[in-house]
mmCIF file of N, CA and C and ligand atoms in Angstrom:
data_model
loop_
_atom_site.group_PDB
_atom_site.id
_atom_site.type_symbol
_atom_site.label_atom_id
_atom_site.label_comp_id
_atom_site.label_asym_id
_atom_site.label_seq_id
_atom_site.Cartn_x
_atom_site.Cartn_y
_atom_site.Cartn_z
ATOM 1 N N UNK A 1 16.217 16.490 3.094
ATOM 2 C CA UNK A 1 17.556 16.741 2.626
ATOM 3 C C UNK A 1 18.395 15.476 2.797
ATOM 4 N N UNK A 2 19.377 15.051 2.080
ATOM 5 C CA UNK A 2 19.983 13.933 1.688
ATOM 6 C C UNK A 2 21.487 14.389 2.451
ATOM 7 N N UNK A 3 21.834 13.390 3.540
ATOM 8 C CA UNK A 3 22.776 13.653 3.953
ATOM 9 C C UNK A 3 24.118 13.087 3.211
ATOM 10 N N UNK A 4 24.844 13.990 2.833
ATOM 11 C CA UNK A 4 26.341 13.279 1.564
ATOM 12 C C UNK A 4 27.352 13.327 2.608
ATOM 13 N N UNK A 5 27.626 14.382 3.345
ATOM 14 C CA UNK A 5 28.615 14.607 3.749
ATOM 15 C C UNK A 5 29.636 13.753 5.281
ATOM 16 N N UNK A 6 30.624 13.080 5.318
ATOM 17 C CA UNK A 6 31.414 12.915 6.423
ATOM 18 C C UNK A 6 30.387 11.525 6.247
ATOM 19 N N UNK A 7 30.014 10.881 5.571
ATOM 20 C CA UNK A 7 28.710 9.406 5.548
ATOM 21 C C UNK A 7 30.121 8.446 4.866
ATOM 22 N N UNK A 8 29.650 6.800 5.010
ATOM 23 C CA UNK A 8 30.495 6.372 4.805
ATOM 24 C C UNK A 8 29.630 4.565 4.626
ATOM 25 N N UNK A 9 29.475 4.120 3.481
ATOM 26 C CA UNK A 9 28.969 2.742 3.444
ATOM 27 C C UNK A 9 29.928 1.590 3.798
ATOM 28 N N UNK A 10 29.353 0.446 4.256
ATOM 29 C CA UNK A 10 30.228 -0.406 4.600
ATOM 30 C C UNK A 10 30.869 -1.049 3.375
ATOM 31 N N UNK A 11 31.406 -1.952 3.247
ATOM 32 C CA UNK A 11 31.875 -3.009 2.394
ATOM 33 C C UNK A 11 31.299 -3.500 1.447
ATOM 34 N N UNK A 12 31.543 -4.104 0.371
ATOM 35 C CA UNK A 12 29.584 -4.528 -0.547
ATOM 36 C C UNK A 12 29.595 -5.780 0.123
ATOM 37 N N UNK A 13 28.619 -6.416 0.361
ATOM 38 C CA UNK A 13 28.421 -7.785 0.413
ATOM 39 C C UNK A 13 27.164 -8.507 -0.399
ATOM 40 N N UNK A 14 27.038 -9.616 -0.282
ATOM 41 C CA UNK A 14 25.694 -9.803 -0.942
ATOM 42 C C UNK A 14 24.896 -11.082 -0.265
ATOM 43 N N UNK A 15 23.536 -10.888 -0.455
ATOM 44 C CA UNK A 15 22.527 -12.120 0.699
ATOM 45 C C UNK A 15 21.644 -12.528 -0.898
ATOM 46 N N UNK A 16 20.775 -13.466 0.085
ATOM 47 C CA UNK A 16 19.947 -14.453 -1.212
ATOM 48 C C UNK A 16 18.727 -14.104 -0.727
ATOM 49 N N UNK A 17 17.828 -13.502 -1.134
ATOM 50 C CA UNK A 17 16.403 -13.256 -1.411
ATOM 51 C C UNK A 17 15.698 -14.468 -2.394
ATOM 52 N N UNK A 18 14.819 -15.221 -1.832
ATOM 53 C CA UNK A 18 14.152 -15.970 -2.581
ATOM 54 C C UNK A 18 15.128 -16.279 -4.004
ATOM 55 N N UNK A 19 16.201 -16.983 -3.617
ATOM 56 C CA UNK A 19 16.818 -17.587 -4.345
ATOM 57 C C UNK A 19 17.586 -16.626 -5.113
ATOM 58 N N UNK A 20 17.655 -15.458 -5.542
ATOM 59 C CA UNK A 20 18.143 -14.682 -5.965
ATOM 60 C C UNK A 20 19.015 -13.572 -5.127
ATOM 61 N N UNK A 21 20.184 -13.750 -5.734
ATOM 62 C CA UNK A 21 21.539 -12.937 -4.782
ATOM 63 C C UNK A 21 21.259 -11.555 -5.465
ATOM 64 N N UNK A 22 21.322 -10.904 -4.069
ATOM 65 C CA UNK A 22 20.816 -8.919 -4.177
ATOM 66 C C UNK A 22 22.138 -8.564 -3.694
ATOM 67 N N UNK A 23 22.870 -7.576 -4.246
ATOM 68 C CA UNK A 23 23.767 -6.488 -3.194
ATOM 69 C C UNK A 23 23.470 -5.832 -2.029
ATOM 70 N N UNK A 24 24.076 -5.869 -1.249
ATOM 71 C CA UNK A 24 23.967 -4.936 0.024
ATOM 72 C C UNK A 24 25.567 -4.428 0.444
ATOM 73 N N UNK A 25 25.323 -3.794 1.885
ATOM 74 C CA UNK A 25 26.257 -3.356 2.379
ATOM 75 C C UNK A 25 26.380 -3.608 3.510
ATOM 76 N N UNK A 26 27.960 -3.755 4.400
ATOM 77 C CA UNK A 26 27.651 -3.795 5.480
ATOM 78 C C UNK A 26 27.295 -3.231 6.575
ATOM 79 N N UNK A 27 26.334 -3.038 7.294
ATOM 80 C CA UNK A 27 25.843 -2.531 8.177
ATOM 81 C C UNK A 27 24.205 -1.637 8.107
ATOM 82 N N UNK A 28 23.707 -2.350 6.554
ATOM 83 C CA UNK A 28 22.629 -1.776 6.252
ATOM 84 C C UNK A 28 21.568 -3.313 6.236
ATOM 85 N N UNK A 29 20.354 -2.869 6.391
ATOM 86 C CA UNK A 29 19.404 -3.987 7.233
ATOM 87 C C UNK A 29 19.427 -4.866 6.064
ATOM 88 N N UNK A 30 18.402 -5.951 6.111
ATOM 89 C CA UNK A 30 17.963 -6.424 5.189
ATOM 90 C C UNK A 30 16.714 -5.915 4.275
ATOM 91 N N UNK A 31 16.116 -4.843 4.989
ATOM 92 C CA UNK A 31 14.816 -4.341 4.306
ATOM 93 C C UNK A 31 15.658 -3.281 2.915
ATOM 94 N N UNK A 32 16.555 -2.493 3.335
ATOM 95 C CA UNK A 32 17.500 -1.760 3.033
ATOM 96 C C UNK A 32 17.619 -2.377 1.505
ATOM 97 N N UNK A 33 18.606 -3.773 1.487
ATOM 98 C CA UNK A 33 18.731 -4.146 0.653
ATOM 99 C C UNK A 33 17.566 -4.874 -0.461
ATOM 100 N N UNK A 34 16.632 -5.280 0.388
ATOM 101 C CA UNK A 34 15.364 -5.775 -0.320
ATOM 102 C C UNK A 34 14.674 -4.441 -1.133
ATOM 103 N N UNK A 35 14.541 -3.247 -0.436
ATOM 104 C CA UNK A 35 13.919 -1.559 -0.847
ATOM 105 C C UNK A 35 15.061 -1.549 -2.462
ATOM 106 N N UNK A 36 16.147 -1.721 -1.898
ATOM 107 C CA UNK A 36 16.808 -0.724 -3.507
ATOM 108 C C UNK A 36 16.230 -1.697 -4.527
ATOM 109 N N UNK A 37 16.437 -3.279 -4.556
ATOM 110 C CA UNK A 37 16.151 -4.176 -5.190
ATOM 111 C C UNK A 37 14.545 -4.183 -5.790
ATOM 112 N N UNK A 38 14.299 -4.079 -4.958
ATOM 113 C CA UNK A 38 12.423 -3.586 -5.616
ATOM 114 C C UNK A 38 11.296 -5.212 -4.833
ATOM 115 N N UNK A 39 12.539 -5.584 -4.529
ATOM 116 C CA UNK A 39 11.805 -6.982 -4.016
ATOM 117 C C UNK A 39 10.717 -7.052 -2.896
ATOM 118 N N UNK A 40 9.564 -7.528 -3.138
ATOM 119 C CA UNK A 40 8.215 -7.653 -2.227
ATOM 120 C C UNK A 40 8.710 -8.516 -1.023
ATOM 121 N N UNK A 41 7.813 -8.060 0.269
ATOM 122 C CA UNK A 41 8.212 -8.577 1.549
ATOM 123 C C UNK A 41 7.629 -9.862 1.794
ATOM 124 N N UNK A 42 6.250 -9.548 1.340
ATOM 125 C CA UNK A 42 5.156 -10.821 1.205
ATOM 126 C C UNK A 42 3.915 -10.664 0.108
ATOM 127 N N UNK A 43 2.843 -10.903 -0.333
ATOM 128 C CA UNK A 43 1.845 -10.711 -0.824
ATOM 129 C C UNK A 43 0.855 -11.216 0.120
ATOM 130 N N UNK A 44 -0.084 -9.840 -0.650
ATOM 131 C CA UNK A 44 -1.475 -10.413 0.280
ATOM 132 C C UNK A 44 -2.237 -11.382 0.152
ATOM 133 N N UNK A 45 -3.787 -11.479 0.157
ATOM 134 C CA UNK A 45 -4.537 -12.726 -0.271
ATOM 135 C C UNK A 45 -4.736 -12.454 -1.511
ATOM 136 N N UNK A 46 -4.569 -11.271 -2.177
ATOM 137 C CA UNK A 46 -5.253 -11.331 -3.486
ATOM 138 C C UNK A 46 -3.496 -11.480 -4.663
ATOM 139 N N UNK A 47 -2.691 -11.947 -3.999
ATOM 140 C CA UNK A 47 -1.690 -11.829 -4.760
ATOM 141 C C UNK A 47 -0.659 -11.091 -4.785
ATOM 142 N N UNK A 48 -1.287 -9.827 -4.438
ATOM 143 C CA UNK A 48 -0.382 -8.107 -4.459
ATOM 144 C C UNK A 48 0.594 -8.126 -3.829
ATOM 145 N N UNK A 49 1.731 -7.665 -3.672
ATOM 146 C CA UNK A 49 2.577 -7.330 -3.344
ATOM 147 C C UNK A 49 2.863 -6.462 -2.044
ATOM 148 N N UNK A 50 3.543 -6.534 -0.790
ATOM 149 C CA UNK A 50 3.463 -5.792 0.345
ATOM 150 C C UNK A 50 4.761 -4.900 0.340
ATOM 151 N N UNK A 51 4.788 -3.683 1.075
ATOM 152 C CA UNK A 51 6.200 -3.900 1.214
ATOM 153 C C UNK A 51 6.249 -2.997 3.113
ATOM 154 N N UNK A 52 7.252 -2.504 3.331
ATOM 155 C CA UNK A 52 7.392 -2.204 4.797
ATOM 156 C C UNK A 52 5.967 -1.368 5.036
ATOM 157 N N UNK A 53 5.572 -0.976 6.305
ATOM 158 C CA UNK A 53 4.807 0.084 7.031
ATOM 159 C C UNK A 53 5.468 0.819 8.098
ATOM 160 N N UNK A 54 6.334 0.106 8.914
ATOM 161 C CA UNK A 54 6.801 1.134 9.740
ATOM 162 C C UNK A 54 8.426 1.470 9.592
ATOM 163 N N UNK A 55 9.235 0.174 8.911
ATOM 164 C CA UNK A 55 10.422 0.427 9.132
ATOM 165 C C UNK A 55 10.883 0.548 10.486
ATOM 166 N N UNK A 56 10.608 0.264 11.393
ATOM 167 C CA UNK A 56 11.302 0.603 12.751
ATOM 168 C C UNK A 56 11.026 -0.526 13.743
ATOM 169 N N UNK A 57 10.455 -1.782 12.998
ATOM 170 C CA UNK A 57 10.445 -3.255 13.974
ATOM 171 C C UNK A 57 9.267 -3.272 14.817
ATOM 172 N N UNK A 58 7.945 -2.585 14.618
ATOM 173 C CA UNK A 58 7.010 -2.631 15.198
ATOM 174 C C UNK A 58 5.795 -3.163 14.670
ATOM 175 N N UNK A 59 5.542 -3.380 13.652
ATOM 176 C CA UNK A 59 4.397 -3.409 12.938
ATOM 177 C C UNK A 59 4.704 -5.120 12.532
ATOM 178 N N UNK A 60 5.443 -5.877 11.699
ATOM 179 C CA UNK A 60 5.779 -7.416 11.286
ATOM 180 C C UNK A 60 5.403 -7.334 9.641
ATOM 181 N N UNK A 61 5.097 -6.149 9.144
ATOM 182 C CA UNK A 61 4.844 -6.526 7.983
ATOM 183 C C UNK A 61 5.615 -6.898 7.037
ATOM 184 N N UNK A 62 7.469 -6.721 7.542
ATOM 185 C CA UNK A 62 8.449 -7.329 6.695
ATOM 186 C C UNK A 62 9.007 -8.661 7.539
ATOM 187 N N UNK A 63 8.003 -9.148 7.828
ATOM 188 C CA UNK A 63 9.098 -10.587 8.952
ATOM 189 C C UNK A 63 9.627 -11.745 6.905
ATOM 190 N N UNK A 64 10.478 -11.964 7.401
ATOM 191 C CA UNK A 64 11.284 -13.172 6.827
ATOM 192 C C UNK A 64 11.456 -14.070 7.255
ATOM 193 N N UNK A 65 11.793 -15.119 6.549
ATOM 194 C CA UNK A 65 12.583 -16.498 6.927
ATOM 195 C C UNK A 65 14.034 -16.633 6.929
ATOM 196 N N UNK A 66 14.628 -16.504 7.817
ATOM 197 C CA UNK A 66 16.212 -17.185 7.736
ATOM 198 C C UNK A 66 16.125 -18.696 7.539
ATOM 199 N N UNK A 67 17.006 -18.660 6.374
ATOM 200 C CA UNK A 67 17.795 -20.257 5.857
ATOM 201 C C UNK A 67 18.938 -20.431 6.349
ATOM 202 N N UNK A 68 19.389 -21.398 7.031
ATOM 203 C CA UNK A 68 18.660 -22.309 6.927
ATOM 204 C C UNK A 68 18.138 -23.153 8.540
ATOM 205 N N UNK A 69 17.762 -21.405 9.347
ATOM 206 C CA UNK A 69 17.158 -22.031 10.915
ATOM 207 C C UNK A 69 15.683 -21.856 10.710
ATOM 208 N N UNK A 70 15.529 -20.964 9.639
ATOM 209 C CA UNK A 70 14.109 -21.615 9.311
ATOM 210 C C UNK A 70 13.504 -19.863 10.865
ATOM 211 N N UNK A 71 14.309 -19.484 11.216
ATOM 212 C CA UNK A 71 13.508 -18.212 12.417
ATOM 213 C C UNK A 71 12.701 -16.723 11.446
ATOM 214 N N UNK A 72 12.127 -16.160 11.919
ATOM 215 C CA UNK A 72 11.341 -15.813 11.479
ATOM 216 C C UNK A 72 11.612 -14.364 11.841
ATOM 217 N N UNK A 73 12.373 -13.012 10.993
ATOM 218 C CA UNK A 73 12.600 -11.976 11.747
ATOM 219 C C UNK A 73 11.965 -10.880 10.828
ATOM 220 N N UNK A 74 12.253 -9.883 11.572
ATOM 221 C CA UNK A 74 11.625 -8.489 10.484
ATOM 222 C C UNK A 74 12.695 -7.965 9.917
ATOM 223 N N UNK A 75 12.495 -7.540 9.085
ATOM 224 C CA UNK A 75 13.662 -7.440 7.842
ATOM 225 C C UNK A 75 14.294 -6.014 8.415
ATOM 226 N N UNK A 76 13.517 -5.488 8.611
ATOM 227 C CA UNK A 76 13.367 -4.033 8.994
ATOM 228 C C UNK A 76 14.386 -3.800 9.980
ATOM 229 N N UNK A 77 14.867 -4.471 11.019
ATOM 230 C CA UNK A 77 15.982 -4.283 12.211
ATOM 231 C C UNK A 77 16.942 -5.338 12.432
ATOM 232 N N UNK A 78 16.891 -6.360 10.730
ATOM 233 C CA UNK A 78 18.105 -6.916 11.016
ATOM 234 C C UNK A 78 18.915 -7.145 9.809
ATOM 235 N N UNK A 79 20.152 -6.428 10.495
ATOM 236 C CA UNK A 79 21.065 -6.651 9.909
ATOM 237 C C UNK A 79 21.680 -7.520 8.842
ATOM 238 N N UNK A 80 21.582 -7.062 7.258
ATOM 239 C CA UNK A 80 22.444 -7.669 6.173
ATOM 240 C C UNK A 80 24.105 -8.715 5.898
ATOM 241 N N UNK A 81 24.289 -9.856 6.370
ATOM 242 C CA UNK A 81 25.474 -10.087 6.449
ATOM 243 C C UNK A 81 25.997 -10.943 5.063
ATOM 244 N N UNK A 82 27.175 -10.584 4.981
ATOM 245 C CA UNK A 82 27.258 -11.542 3.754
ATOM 246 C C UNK A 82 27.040 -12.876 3.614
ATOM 247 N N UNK A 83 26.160 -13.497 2.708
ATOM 248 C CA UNK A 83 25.910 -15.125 2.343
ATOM 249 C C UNK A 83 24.837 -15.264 2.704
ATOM 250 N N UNK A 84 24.157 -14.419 3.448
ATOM 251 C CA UNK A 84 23.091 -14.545 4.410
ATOM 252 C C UNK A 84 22.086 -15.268 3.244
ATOM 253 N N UNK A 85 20.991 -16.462 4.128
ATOM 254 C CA UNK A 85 20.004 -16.207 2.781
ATOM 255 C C UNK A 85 18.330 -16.405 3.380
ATOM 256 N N UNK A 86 17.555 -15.907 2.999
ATOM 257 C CA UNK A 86 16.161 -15.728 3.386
ATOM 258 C C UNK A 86 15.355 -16.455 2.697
ATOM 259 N N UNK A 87 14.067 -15.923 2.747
ATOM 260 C CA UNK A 87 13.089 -16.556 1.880
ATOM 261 C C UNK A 87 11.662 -15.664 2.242
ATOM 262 N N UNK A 88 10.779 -15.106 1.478
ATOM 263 C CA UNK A 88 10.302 -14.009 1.779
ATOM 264 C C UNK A 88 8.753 -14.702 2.469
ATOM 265 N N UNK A 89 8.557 -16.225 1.868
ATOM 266 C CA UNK A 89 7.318 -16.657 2.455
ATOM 267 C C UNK A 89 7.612 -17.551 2.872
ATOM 268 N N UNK A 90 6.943 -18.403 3.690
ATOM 269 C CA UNK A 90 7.817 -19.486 4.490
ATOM 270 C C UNK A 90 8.151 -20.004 5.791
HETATM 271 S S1 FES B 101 8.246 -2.679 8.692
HETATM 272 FE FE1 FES B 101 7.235 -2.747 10.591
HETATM 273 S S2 FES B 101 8.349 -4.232 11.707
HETATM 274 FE FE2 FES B 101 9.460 -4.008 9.882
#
């Protein structure tokens, strides 16, 4: 069941995914915003496309690159800020 009621999104903001600026919101992760977008986390060896497994910061299968410290986080438990920008391999 889809909770509507007394819910409340933050602000829009927007981050850079592999060079390309996605919408988000504030206070919703970066996987969040990568999921509505349709955008892949990484690919495997054969090319394919990955996307989360656990959602909950345990597993690494969504780690990213922050630009421009170059650190390496899971998309999955961190936080969307505006300007922000990533890079999905790297
Ligand atoms: S999806 Fe498992 S750590 Fe993010």
């Amino acid at each position: 069941m889809r909770i509507e009621r007394d819910t409340r999104r933050g602000r829009p903001i927007s981050i850079r995914v592999d060079g390309v600026e996605i919408g988000s919101f504030e206070g919703e992760t970066v996987a969040a915003a990568m999921l509505e977008q349709d955008v892949a986390f990484r690919r495997d060896t054969r090319g394919r496309d990955r996307g989360l497994f656990c959602n909950m910061g345990t597993c690494s299968e969504c780690m990213v690159t922050l630009l421009p410290s170059r650190r390496r986080v899971r998309a999955c438990i961190t936080p969307a800020s505006d300007g922000m920008e990533l890079v999905t391999h790297g």
